[in-house]
Amino acid sequence: MIVVSPPVICIPARLASTRLPQKLLLRESGTPLLIHTCRRAAQAFGAEAVLVCADTSELVTVAQEYGFAARLTGSHHQSGTDRIAEAAAVLSAPIIVNVQGDEPEIDPAAIRRVAALLDEQPEAAMATLATPGNAADQLNPNSVKVLVDHAGRALMFSRAPLVWDRDAAGPVQHCLRHLGIYAYRRDILLGYAALPSSQLEQSEKLEQLRALEAGHRIACAVVSHAAAGIDSRADYDAFLARLRASPPDQAEP
C-alpha cells in the first residue's frame, strides 16, 4: 500500500447533535470526544496532517488547545463533505481524507487504506470503505449498503436492500455495509461542493450519491474491522467502558 503524497485528514465537526447534544465536547474520559478522534487520525499520517473543520469557535478552540490545527467554516453546510470542501479551497494537498468527528476508535490503518485507493485507482475521483454486513444490516435503514463491482468500484449506495433473491422472494442475507470515511482528489472535492444536491442524495440523505449521479467513479475496498461511531448516550458509555478496559500499552499517545 503506497500513498504518493501525504494527504490532509479533515475532520468535519458540528456542535449541534439531536440524539446526543454537543457530543464532540463530552469529556468524561478526561479528554473531549473530538480530541480522541483527532489523536487516532494523527496515527495515520502525523498530527500535522489533521485539520478540524468546525462550525463553531468553541470547537476550534478545543482542537487548538490540544495542538491540532482547526478552521472555522460556515454554519450553512448540509454535509461534512460540503464543510471540508470549504477548507480544501486553501489547502494544497492533492488528497483530502474525510474522517467523522464522532469516531474516536477509527483505525489509522483504515485512513491509510482509503487514501491509498486513489493511488491504486487513478481513474477514481473518490474512495471509501465497506465491511461485511448481515441480514440485520440489510433491513436496517441506518445501515447503508453498497454494491461493489469486481474492479473495486462502487455501483450504488442505499439504505434499502440492494439485491433481491428472486428464488427466496426476499433480500439476500449478506451485504457490504458502507463506512462513512472518504478520500477525495482535491479538485474533485472542490467541484463536488459546486454541484447541486441530486435527487438520489435528497431521497436517501446520502451525500456520496451526488458524486455518483454526476458520473464520478468511487473506489471502494472491503476491510474486516469497523470502529463504532458515537450517536447516542449508550454508544458513548460503551466507548468509555472499552477505553477504561484497554491495557495501558494500547492507550492513545
PDB file of C-alpha atoms in Angstrom:
ATOM      1  CA  MET A   1       0.000   0.000   0.000  1.00  0.00           C
ATOM      2  CA  ILE A   2       1.581   3.271  -1.164  1.00  0.00           C
ATOM      3  CA  VAL A   3       0.435   6.844  -0.703  1.00  0.00           C
ATOM      4  CA  VAL A   4       2.382   9.047  -3.099  1.00  0.00           C
ATOM      5  CA  SER A   5       1.713  12.376  -1.337  1.00  0.00           C
ATOM      6  CA  PRO A   6       0.675  12.705   2.317  1.00  0.00           C
ATOM      7  CA  PRO A   7      -2.987  13.708   2.433  1.00  0.00           C
ATOM      8  CA  VAL A   8      -4.687  16.129   4.776  1.00  0.00           C
ATOM      9  CA  ILE A   9      -7.174  14.478   7.124  1.00  0.00           C
ATOM     10  CA  CYS A  10     -10.114  16.834   7.501  1.00  0.00           C
ATOM     11  CA  ILE A  11     -12.471  16.215  10.405  1.00  0.00           C
ATOM     12  CA  PRO A  12     -15.818  17.967   9.894  1.00  0.00           C
ATOM     13  CA  ALA A  13     -17.055  18.983  13.340  1.00  0.00           C
ATOM     14  CA  ARG A  14     -20.568  20.213  14.048  1.00  0.00           C
ATOM     15  CA  LEU A  15     -21.556  21.178  17.588  1.00  0.00           C
ATOM     16  CA  ALA A  16     -25.291  20.519  17.275  1.00  0.00           C
ATOM     17  CA  SER A  17     -26.436  16.917  17.660  1.00  0.00           C
ATOM     18  CA  THR A  18     -30.036  15.797  18.063  1.00  0.00           C
ATOM     19  CA  ARG A  19     -29.550  12.443  19.800  1.00  0.00           C
ATOM     20  CA  LEU A  20     -26.548  13.385  21.946  1.00  0.00           C
ATOM     21  CA  PRO A  21     -26.275  17.176  22.402  1.00  0.00           C
ATOM     22  CA  GLN A  22     -22.775  18.648  21.973  1.00  0.00           C
ATOM     23  CA  LYS A  23     -21.319  15.149  21.876  1.00  0.00           C
ATOM     24  CA  LEU A  24     -17.972  16.258  20.443  1.00  0.00           C
ATOM     25  CA  LEU A  25     -17.302  18.168  23.669  1.00  0.00           C
ATOM     26  CA  LEU A  26     -18.110  15.276  26.022  1.00  0.00           C
ATOM     27  CA  ARG A  27     -15.059  14.662  28.196  1.00  0.00           C
ATOM     28  CA  GLU A  28     -15.965  12.089  30.835  1.00  0.00           C
ATOM     29  CA  SER A  29     -12.841  10.205  29.793  1.00  0.00           C
ATOM     30  CA  GLY A  30     -10.810  13.276  30.693  1.00  0.00           C
ATOM     31  CA  THR A  31     -10.460  14.223  27.006  1.00  0.00           C
ATOM     32  CA  PRO A  32     -13.065  15.708  24.629  1.00  0.00           C
ATOM     33  CA  LEU A  33     -14.562  13.176  22.228  1.00  0.00           C
ATOM     34  CA  LEU A  34     -13.360  15.233  19.260  1.00  0.00           C
ATOM     35  CA  ILE A  35      -9.777  15.004  20.503  1.00  0.00           C
ATOM     36  CA  HIS A  36      -9.950  11.225  20.824  1.00  0.00           C
ATOM     37  CA  THR A  37     -10.809  11.170  17.112  1.00  0.00           C
ATOM     38  CA  CYS A  38      -8.042  13.631  16.259  1.00  0.00           C
ATOM     39  CA  ARG A  39      -5.461  11.547  18.084  1.00  0.00           C
ATOM     40  CA  ARG A  40      -6.483   8.373  16.285  1.00  0.00           C
ATOM     41  CA  ALA A  41      -6.390  10.183  12.950  1.00  0.00           C
ATOM     42  CA  ALA A  42      -2.936  11.539  13.775  1.00  0.00           C
ATOM     43  CA  GLN A  43      -1.619   7.975  13.967  1.00  0.00           C
ATOM     44  CA  ALA A  44      -2.221   7.622  10.218  1.00  0.00           C
ATOM     45  CA  PHE A  45      -0.012  10.405   8.832  1.00  0.00           C
ATOM     46  CA  GLY A  46       1.013  12.513  11.840  1.00  0.00           C
ATOM     47  CA  ALA A  47      -0.680  15.259  13.842  1.00  0.00           C
ATOM     48  CA  GLU A  48       0.389  17.863  11.290  1.00  0.00           C
ATOM     49  CA  ALA A  49      -1.867  16.164   8.721  1.00  0.00           C
ATOM     50  CA  VAL A  50      -5.028  16.674  10.815  1.00  0.00           C
ATOM     51  CA  LEU A  51      -7.326  19.665  10.302  1.00  0.00           C
ATOM     52  CA  VAL A  52     -10.570  20.142  12.232  1.00  0.00           C
ATOM     53  CA  CYS A  53     -13.210  21.911  10.125  1.00  0.00           C
ATOM     54  CA  ALA A  54     -15.627  23.261  12.712  1.00  0.00           C
ATOM     55  CA  ASP A  55     -18.889  25.173  12.644  1.00  0.00           C
ATOM     56  CA  THR A  56     -18.302  26.997  15.947  1.00  0.00           C
ATOM     57  CA  SER A  57     -15.406  28.852  17.542  1.00  0.00           C
ATOM     58  CA  GLU A  58     -15.826  26.650  20.614  1.00  0.00           C
ATOM     59  CA  LEU A  59     -14.778  23.551  18.671  1.00  0.00           C
ATOM     60  CA  VAL A  60     -11.911  25.442  17.034  1.00  0.00           C
ATOM     61  CA  THR A  61     -10.633  26.466  20.467  1.00  0.00           C
ATOM     62  CA  VAL A  62     -10.825  22.928  21.835  1.00  0.00           C
ATOM     63  CA  ALA A  63      -8.878  21.499  18.893  1.00  0.00           C
ATOM     64  CA  GLN A  64      -6.198  24.159  19.133  1.00  0.00           C
ATOM     65  CA  GLU A  65      -5.851  23.734  22.894  1.00  0.00           C
ATOM     66  CA  TYR A  66      -4.832  20.135  22.231  1.00  0.00           C
ATOM     67  CA  GLY A  67      -2.377  21.056  19.497  1.00  0.00           C
ATOM     68  CA  PHE A  68      -4.455  20.374  16.390  1.00  0.00           C
ATOM     69  CA  ALA A  69      -4.995  22.772  13.518  1.00  0.00           C
ATOM     70  CA  ALA A  70      -8.570  23.973  13.156  1.00  0.00           C
ATOM     71  CA  ARG A  71     -10.512  26.199  10.807  1.00  0.00           C
ATOM     72  CA  LEU A  72     -13.877  27.867  11.347  1.00  0.00           C
ATOM     73  CA  THR A  73     -16.255  27.050   8.494  1.00  0.00           C
ATOM     74  CA  GLY A  74     -19.732  28.251   7.637  1.00  0.00           C
ATOM     75  CA  SER A  75     -22.796  27.130   9.568  1.00  0.00           C
ATOM     76  CA  HIS A  76     -24.845  26.638   6.386  1.00  0.00           C
ATOM     77  CA  HIS A  77     -23.259  23.389   5.168  1.00  0.00           C
ATOM     78  CA  GLN A  78     -25.612  20.439   4.708  1.00  0.00           C
ATOM     79  CA  SER A  79     -22.961  17.701   4.859  1.00  0.00           C
ATOM     80  CA  GLY A  80     -19.474  17.012   6.118  1.00  0.00           C
ATOM     81  CA  THR A  81     -18.209  16.915   2.538  1.00  0.00           C
ATOM     82  CA  ASP A  82     -19.508  20.417   1.874  1.00  0.00           C
ATOM     83  CA  ARG A  83     -17.840  21.610   5.076  1.00  0.00           C
ATOM     84  CA  ILE A  84     -14.406  20.221   4.285  1.00  0.00           C
ATOM     85  CA  ALA A  85     -14.671  21.462   0.698  1.00  0.00           C
ATOM     86  CA  GLU A  86     -14.661  24.994   2.086  1.00  0.00           C
ATOM     87  CA  ALA A  87     -11.419  24.269   3.917  1.00  0.00           C
ATOM     88  CA  ALA A  88      -9.923  22.454   0.916  1.00  0.00           C
ATOM     89  CA  ALA A  89     -10.001  25.686  -1.064  1.00  0.00           C
ATOM     90  CA  VAL A  90      -6.981  26.903   0.922  1.00  0.00           C
ATOM     91  CA  LEU A  91      -5.157  23.551   1.065  1.00  0.00           C
ATOM     92  CA  SER A  92      -2.558  22.325  -1.411  1.00  0.00           C
ATOM     93  CA  ALA A  93      -2.621  18.587  -0.619  1.00  0.00           C
ATOM     94  CA  PRO A  94      -3.756  16.560  -3.652  1.00  0.00           C
ATOM     95  CA  ILE A  95      -5.759  14.131  -1.496  1.00  0.00           C
ATOM     96  CA  ILE A  96      -8.190  15.033   1.279  1.00  0.00           C
ATOM     97  CA  VAL A  97      -9.472  12.372   3.685  1.00  0.00           C
ATOM     98  CA  ASN A  98     -12.791  12.888   5.477  1.00  0.00           C
ATOM     99  CA  VAL A  99     -12.940  11.338   8.960  1.00  0.00           C
ATOM    100  CA  GLN A 100     -16.106  11.806  11.010  1.00  0.00           C
ATOM    101  CA  GLY A 101     -15.548  13.647  14.289  1.00  0.00           C
ATOM    102  CA  ASP A 102     -17.562  11.139  16.312  1.00  0.00           C
ATOM    103  CA  GLU A 103     -15.371   8.108  15.557  1.00  0.00           C
ATOM    104  CA  PRO A 104     -12.893   8.048  18.466  1.00  0.00           C
ATOM    105  CA  GLU A 105     -11.808   4.478  17.741  1.00  0.00           C
ATOM    106  CA  ILE A 106     -11.245   4.755  14.000  1.00  0.00           C
ATOM    107  CA  ASP A 107      -8.429   2.519  12.812  1.00  0.00           C
ATOM    108  CA  PRO A 108      -5.473   4.557  11.490  1.00  0.00           C
ATOM    109  CA  ALA A 109      -4.876   1.719   9.009  1.00  0.00           C
ATOM    110  CA  ALA A 110      -8.334   2.374   7.545  1.00  0.00           C
ATOM    111  CA  ILE A 111      -7.370   6.000   6.948  1.00  0.00           C
ATOM    112  CA  ARG A 112      -4.192   4.947   5.170  1.00  0.00           C
ATOM    113  CA  ARG A 113      -6.131   2.352   3.167  1.00  0.00           C
ATOM    114  CA  VAL A 114      -8.748   4.753   1.844  1.00  0.00           C
ATOM    115  CA  ALA A 115      -6.061   7.260   0.839  1.00  0.00           C
ATOM    116  CA  ALA A 116      -4.046   4.569  -0.939  1.00  0.00           C
ATOM    117  CA  LEU A 117      -7.069   3.596  -3.039  1.00  0.00           C
ATOM    118  CA  LEU A 118      -6.740   6.804  -5.045  1.00  0.00           C
ATOM    119  CA  ASP A 119      -3.178   5.855  -5.950  1.00  0.00           C
ATOM    120  CA  GLU A 120      -4.256   2.321  -6.854  1.00  0.00           C
ATOM    121  CA  GLN A 121      -7.177   3.506  -8.993  1.00  0.00           C
ATOM    122  CA  PRO A 122      -6.019   6.647 -10.850  1.00  0.00           C
ATOM    123  CA  GLU A 123      -9.368   6.923 -12.630  1.00  0.00           C
ATOM    124  CA  ALA A 124     -11.311   7.163  -9.346  1.00  0.00           C
ATOM    125  CA  ALA A 125     -12.453  10.570  -8.141  1.00  0.00           C
ATOM    126  CA  MET A 126     -13.196   9.414  -4.606  1.00  0.00           C
ATOM    127  CA  ALA A 127     -12.587   6.406  -2.398  1.00  0.00           C
ATOM    128  CA  THR A 128     -14.373   4.832   0.523  1.00  0.00           C
ATOM    129  CA  LEU A 129     -14.533   1.610   2.558  1.00  0.00           C
ATOM    130  CA  ALA A 130     -17.050  -1.103   3.385  1.00  0.00           C
ATOM    131  CA  THR A 131     -17.227  -4.078   5.705  1.00  0.00           C
ATOM    132  CA  PRO A 132     -19.238  -7.321   5.510  1.00  0.00           C
ATOM    133  CA  GLY A 133     -22.790  -6.950   6.796  1.00  0.00           C
ATOM    134  CA  ASN A 134     -25.537  -9.394   7.725  1.00  0.00           C
ATOM    135  CA  ALA A 135     -29.269  -9.910   7.368  1.00  0.00           C
ATOM    136  CA  ALA A 136     -30.000  -7.404  10.132  1.00  0.00           C
ATOM    137  CA  ASP A 137     -27.949  -4.761   8.321  1.00  0.00           C
ATOM    138  CA  GLN A 138     -29.919  -5.452   5.145  1.00  0.00           C
ATOM    139  CA  LEU A 139     -33.166  -4.424   6.825  1.00  0.00           C
ATOM    140  CA  ASN A 140     -31.771  -1.564   8.912  1.00  0.00           C
ATOM    141  CA  PRO A 141     -32.167   1.818   7.159  1.00  0.00           C
ATOM    142  CA  ASN A 142     -29.459   3.262   9.410  1.00  0.00           C
ATOM    143  CA  SER A 143     -27.017   0.756   7.916  1.00  0.00           C
ATOM    144  CA  VAL A 144     -26.039   1.995   4.464  1.00  0.00           C
ATOM    145  CA  LYS A 145     -25.407  -0.730   1.897  1.00  0.00           C
ATOM    146  CA  VAL A 146     -23.037  -0.529  -1.060  1.00  0.00           C
ATOM    147  CA  LEU A 147     -22.682  -2.620  -4.217  1.00  0.00           C
ATOM    148  CA  VAL A 148     -19.103  -3.017  -5.459  1.00  0.00           C
ATOM    149  CA  ASP A 149     -18.020  -4.440  -8.817  1.00  0.00           C
ATOM    150  CA  HIS A 150     -15.097  -6.807  -9.431  1.00  0.00           C
ATOM    151  CA  ALA A 151     -12.786  -3.866 -10.124  1.00  0.00           C
ATOM    152  CA  GLY A 152     -13.426  -2.348  -6.697  1.00  0.00           C
ATOM    153  CA  ARG A 153     -15.757   0.406  -7.872  1.00  0.00           C
ATOM    154  CA  ALA A 154     -18.934   1.381  -6.027  1.00  0.00           C
ATOM    155  CA  LEU A 155     -22.046   0.902  -8.143  1.00  0.00           C
ATOM    156  CA  MET A 156     -24.727   2.122  -5.734  1.00  0.00           C
ATOM    157  CA  PHE A 157     -25.360   3.099  -2.114  1.00  0.00           C
ATOM    158  CA  SER A 158     -28.719   2.771  -0.386  1.00  0.00           C
ATOM    159  CA  ARG A 159     -30.427   2.462   2.966  1.00  0.00           C
ATOM    160  CA  ALA A 160     -32.621  -0.236   1.415  1.00  0.00           C
ATOM    161  CA  PRO A 161     -31.508  -3.766   0.449  1.00  0.00           C
ATOM    162  CA  LEU A 162     -29.751  -3.562  -2.914  1.00  0.00           C
ATOM    163  CA  VAL A 163     -30.039  -7.176  -4.067  1.00  0.00           C
ATOM    164  CA  TRP A 164     -33.243  -9.207  -4.177  1.00  0.00           C
ATOM    165  CA  ASP A 165     -33.117 -13.009  -4.155  1.00  0.00           C
ATOM    166  CA  ARG A 166     -35.884 -13.953  -6.565  1.00  0.00           C
ATOM    167  CA  ASP A 167     -35.888 -17.632  -5.607  1.00  0.00           C
ATOM    168  CA  ALA A 168     -36.103 -16.878  -1.891  1.00  0.00           C
ATOM    169  CA  ALA A 169     -38.521 -13.997  -2.508  1.00  0.00           C
ATOM    170  CA  GLY A 170     -36.576 -11.667  -0.255  1.00  0.00           C
ATOM    171  CA  PRO A 171     -33.360  -9.694   0.063  1.00  0.00           C
ATOM    172  CA  VAL A 172     -30.125 -11.669   0.072  1.00  0.00           C
ATOM    173  CA  GLN A 173     -28.807 -12.420   3.548  1.00  0.00           C
ATOM    174  CA  HIS A 174     -25.401 -10.840   3.073  1.00  0.00           C
ATOM    175  CA  CYS A 175     -24.320  -7.356   2.072  1.00  0.00           C
ATOM    176  CA  LEU A 176     -21.498  -4.846   2.277  1.00  0.00           C
ATOM    177  CA  ARG A 177     -22.061  -2.175   4.894  1.00  0.00           C
ATOM    178  CA  HIS A 178     -20.684   1.207   3.929  1.00  0.00           C
ATOM    179  CA  LEU A 179     -18.318   3.014   6.297  1.00  0.00           C
ATOM    180  CA  GLY A 180     -18.511   6.797   6.412  1.00  0.00           C
ATOM    181  CA  ILE A 181     -14.894   7.547   5.550  1.00  0.00           C
ATOM    182  CA  TYR A 182     -13.873   9.124   2.242  1.00  0.00           C
ATOM    183  CA  ALA A 183     -10.788  10.203   0.344  1.00  0.00           C
ATOM    184  CA  TYR A 184     -11.151  12.786  -2.423  1.00  0.00           C
ATOM    185  CA  ARG A 185      -8.921  14.285  -5.037  1.00  0.00           C
ATOM    186  CA  ARG A 186      -8.793  17.955  -4.133  1.00  0.00           C
ATOM    187  CA  ASP A 187     -10.061  19.223  -7.488  1.00  0.00           C
ATOM    188  CA  ILE A 188     -12.968  16.774  -7.387  1.00  0.00           C
ATOM    189  CA  LEU A 189     -13.858  17.847  -3.854  1.00  0.00           C
ATOM    190  CA  LEU A 190     -13.970  21.496  -4.860  1.00  0.00           C
ATOM    191  CA  GLY A 191     -16.140  20.642  -7.849  1.00  0.00           C
ATOM    192  CA  TYR A 192     -18.411  18.448  -5.735  1.00  0.00           C
ATOM    193  CA  ALA A 193     -19.316  21.351  -3.482  1.00  0.00           C
ATOM    194  CA  ALA A 194     -20.424  23.349  -6.514  1.00  0.00           C
ATOM    195  CA  LEU A 195     -22.812  20.622  -7.700  1.00  0.00           C
ATOM    196  CA  PRO A 196     -26.497  20.938  -6.819  1.00  0.00           C
ATOM    197  CA  SER A 197     -27.835  18.333  -4.431  1.00  0.00           C
ATOM    198  CA  SER A 198     -29.033  15.385  -6.528  1.00  0.00           C
ATOM    199  CA  GLN A 199     -32.413  13.661  -6.446  1.00  0.00           C
ATOM    200  CA  LEU A 200     -30.958  10.423  -5.088  1.00  0.00           C
ATOM    201  CA  GLU A 201     -28.991  12.307  -2.446  1.00  0.00           C
ATOM    202  CA  GLN A 202     -32.118  14.105  -1.277  1.00  0.00           C
ATOM    203  CA  SER A 203     -34.164  10.906  -1.146  1.00  0.00           C
ATOM    204  CA  GLU A 204     -31.612   8.721   0.653  1.00  0.00           C
ATOM    205  CA  LYS A 205     -29.859  11.510   2.575  1.00  0.00           C
ATOM    206  CA  LEU A 206     -26.516  10.096   1.398  1.00  0.00           C
ATOM    207  CA  GLU A 207     -24.033  12.705   0.213  1.00  0.00           C
ATOM    208  CA  GLN A 208     -21.954  10.264  -1.866  1.00  0.00           C
ATOM    209  CA  LEU A 209     -24.873   9.790  -4.254  1.00  0.00           C
ATOM    210  CA  ARG A 210     -24.324  13.332  -5.522  1.00  0.00           C
ATOM    211  CA  ALA A 211     -20.939  12.231  -6.829  1.00  0.00           C
ATOM    212  CA  LEU A 212     -22.299   9.035  -8.398  1.00  0.00           C
ATOM    213  CA  GLU A 213     -25.113  10.880 -10.166  1.00  0.00           C
ATOM    214  CA  ALA A 214     -22.553  13.344 -11.514  1.00  0.00           C
ATOM    215  CA  GLY A 215     -20.676  10.435 -13.108  1.00  0.00           C
ATOM    216  CA  HIS A 216     -17.732  10.314 -10.699  1.00  0.00           C
ATOM    217  CA  ARG A 217     -16.115   6.936 -10.038  1.00  0.00           C
ATOM    218  CA  ILE A 218     -15.849   5.913  -6.386  1.00  0.00           C
ATOM    219  CA  ALA A 219     -13.266   3.285  -5.427  1.00  0.00           C
ATOM    220  CA  CYS A 220     -14.298   1.003  -2.579  1.00  0.00           C
ATOM    221  CA  ALA A 221     -12.242  -1.517  -0.602  1.00  0.00           C
ATOM    222  CA  VAL A 222     -13.527  -4.053   1.899  1.00  0.00           C
ATOM    223  CA  VAL A 223     -11.998  -4.102   5.389  1.00  0.00           C
ATOM    224  CA  SER A 224     -12.673  -6.584   8.162  1.00  0.00           C
ATOM    225  CA  HIS A 225     -12.969  -4.144  11.058  1.00  0.00           C
ATOM    226  CA  ALA A 226     -15.316  -1.199  11.521  1.00  0.00           C
ATOM    227  CA  ALA A 227     -14.992   1.137  14.504  1.00  0.00           C
ATOM    228  CA  ALA A 228     -18.205   2.149  16.243  1.00  0.00           C
ATOM    229  CA  GLY A 229     -19.312   5.760  15.902  1.00  0.00           C
ATOM    230  CA  ILE A 230     -20.929   7.696  18.739  1.00  0.00           C
ATOM    231  CA  ASP A 231     -24.567   8.510  18.018  1.00  0.00           C
ATOM    232  CA  SER A 232     -26.226   8.064  21.398  1.00  0.00           C
ATOM    233  CA  ARG A 233     -25.561   8.134  25.129  1.00  0.00           C
ATOM    234  CA  ALA A 234     -25.382   4.341  25.100  1.00  0.00           C
ATOM    235  CA  ASP A 235     -22.703   4.489  22.387  1.00  0.00           C
ATOM    236  CA  TYR A 236     -20.654   6.926  24.461  1.00  0.00           C
ATOM    237  CA  ASP A 237     -20.979   4.844  27.633  1.00  0.00           C
ATOM    238  CA  ALA A 238     -19.851   1.752  25.719  1.00  0.00           C
ATOM    239  CA  PHE A 239     -16.858   3.677  24.370  1.00  0.00           C
ATOM    240  CA  LEU A 240     -15.910   4.774  27.894  1.00  0.00           C
ATOM    241  CA  ALA A 241     -16.110   1.176  29.097  1.00  0.00           C
ATOM    242  CA  ARG A 242     -13.856  -0.042  26.281  1.00  0.00           C
ATOM    243  CA  LEU A 243     -11.413   2.781  26.918  1.00  0.00           C
ATOM    244  CA  ARG A 244     -11.152   2.003  30.630  1.00  0.00           C
ATOM    245  CA  ALA A 245     -10.681  -1.691  29.889  1.00  0.00           C
ATOM    246  CA  SER A 246      -7.854  -1.082  27.405  1.00  0.00           C
ATOM    247  CA  PRO A 247      -4.359  -2.143  28.514  1.00  0.00           C
ATOM    248  CA  PRO A 248      -2.044   0.814  29.234  1.00  0.00           C
ATOM    249  CA  ASP A 249       0.142  -0.037  26.228  1.00  0.00           C
ATOM    250  CA  GLN A 250      -2.870   0.423  23.953  1.00  0.00           C
ATOM    251  CA  ALA A 251      -3.708   3.887  25.238  1.00  0.00           C
ATOM    252  CA  GLU A 252      -3.665   6.857  22.904  1.00  0.00           C
ATOM    253  CA  PRO A 253      -0.345   8.663  22.504  1.00  0.00           C
TER     254      PRO A 253
END
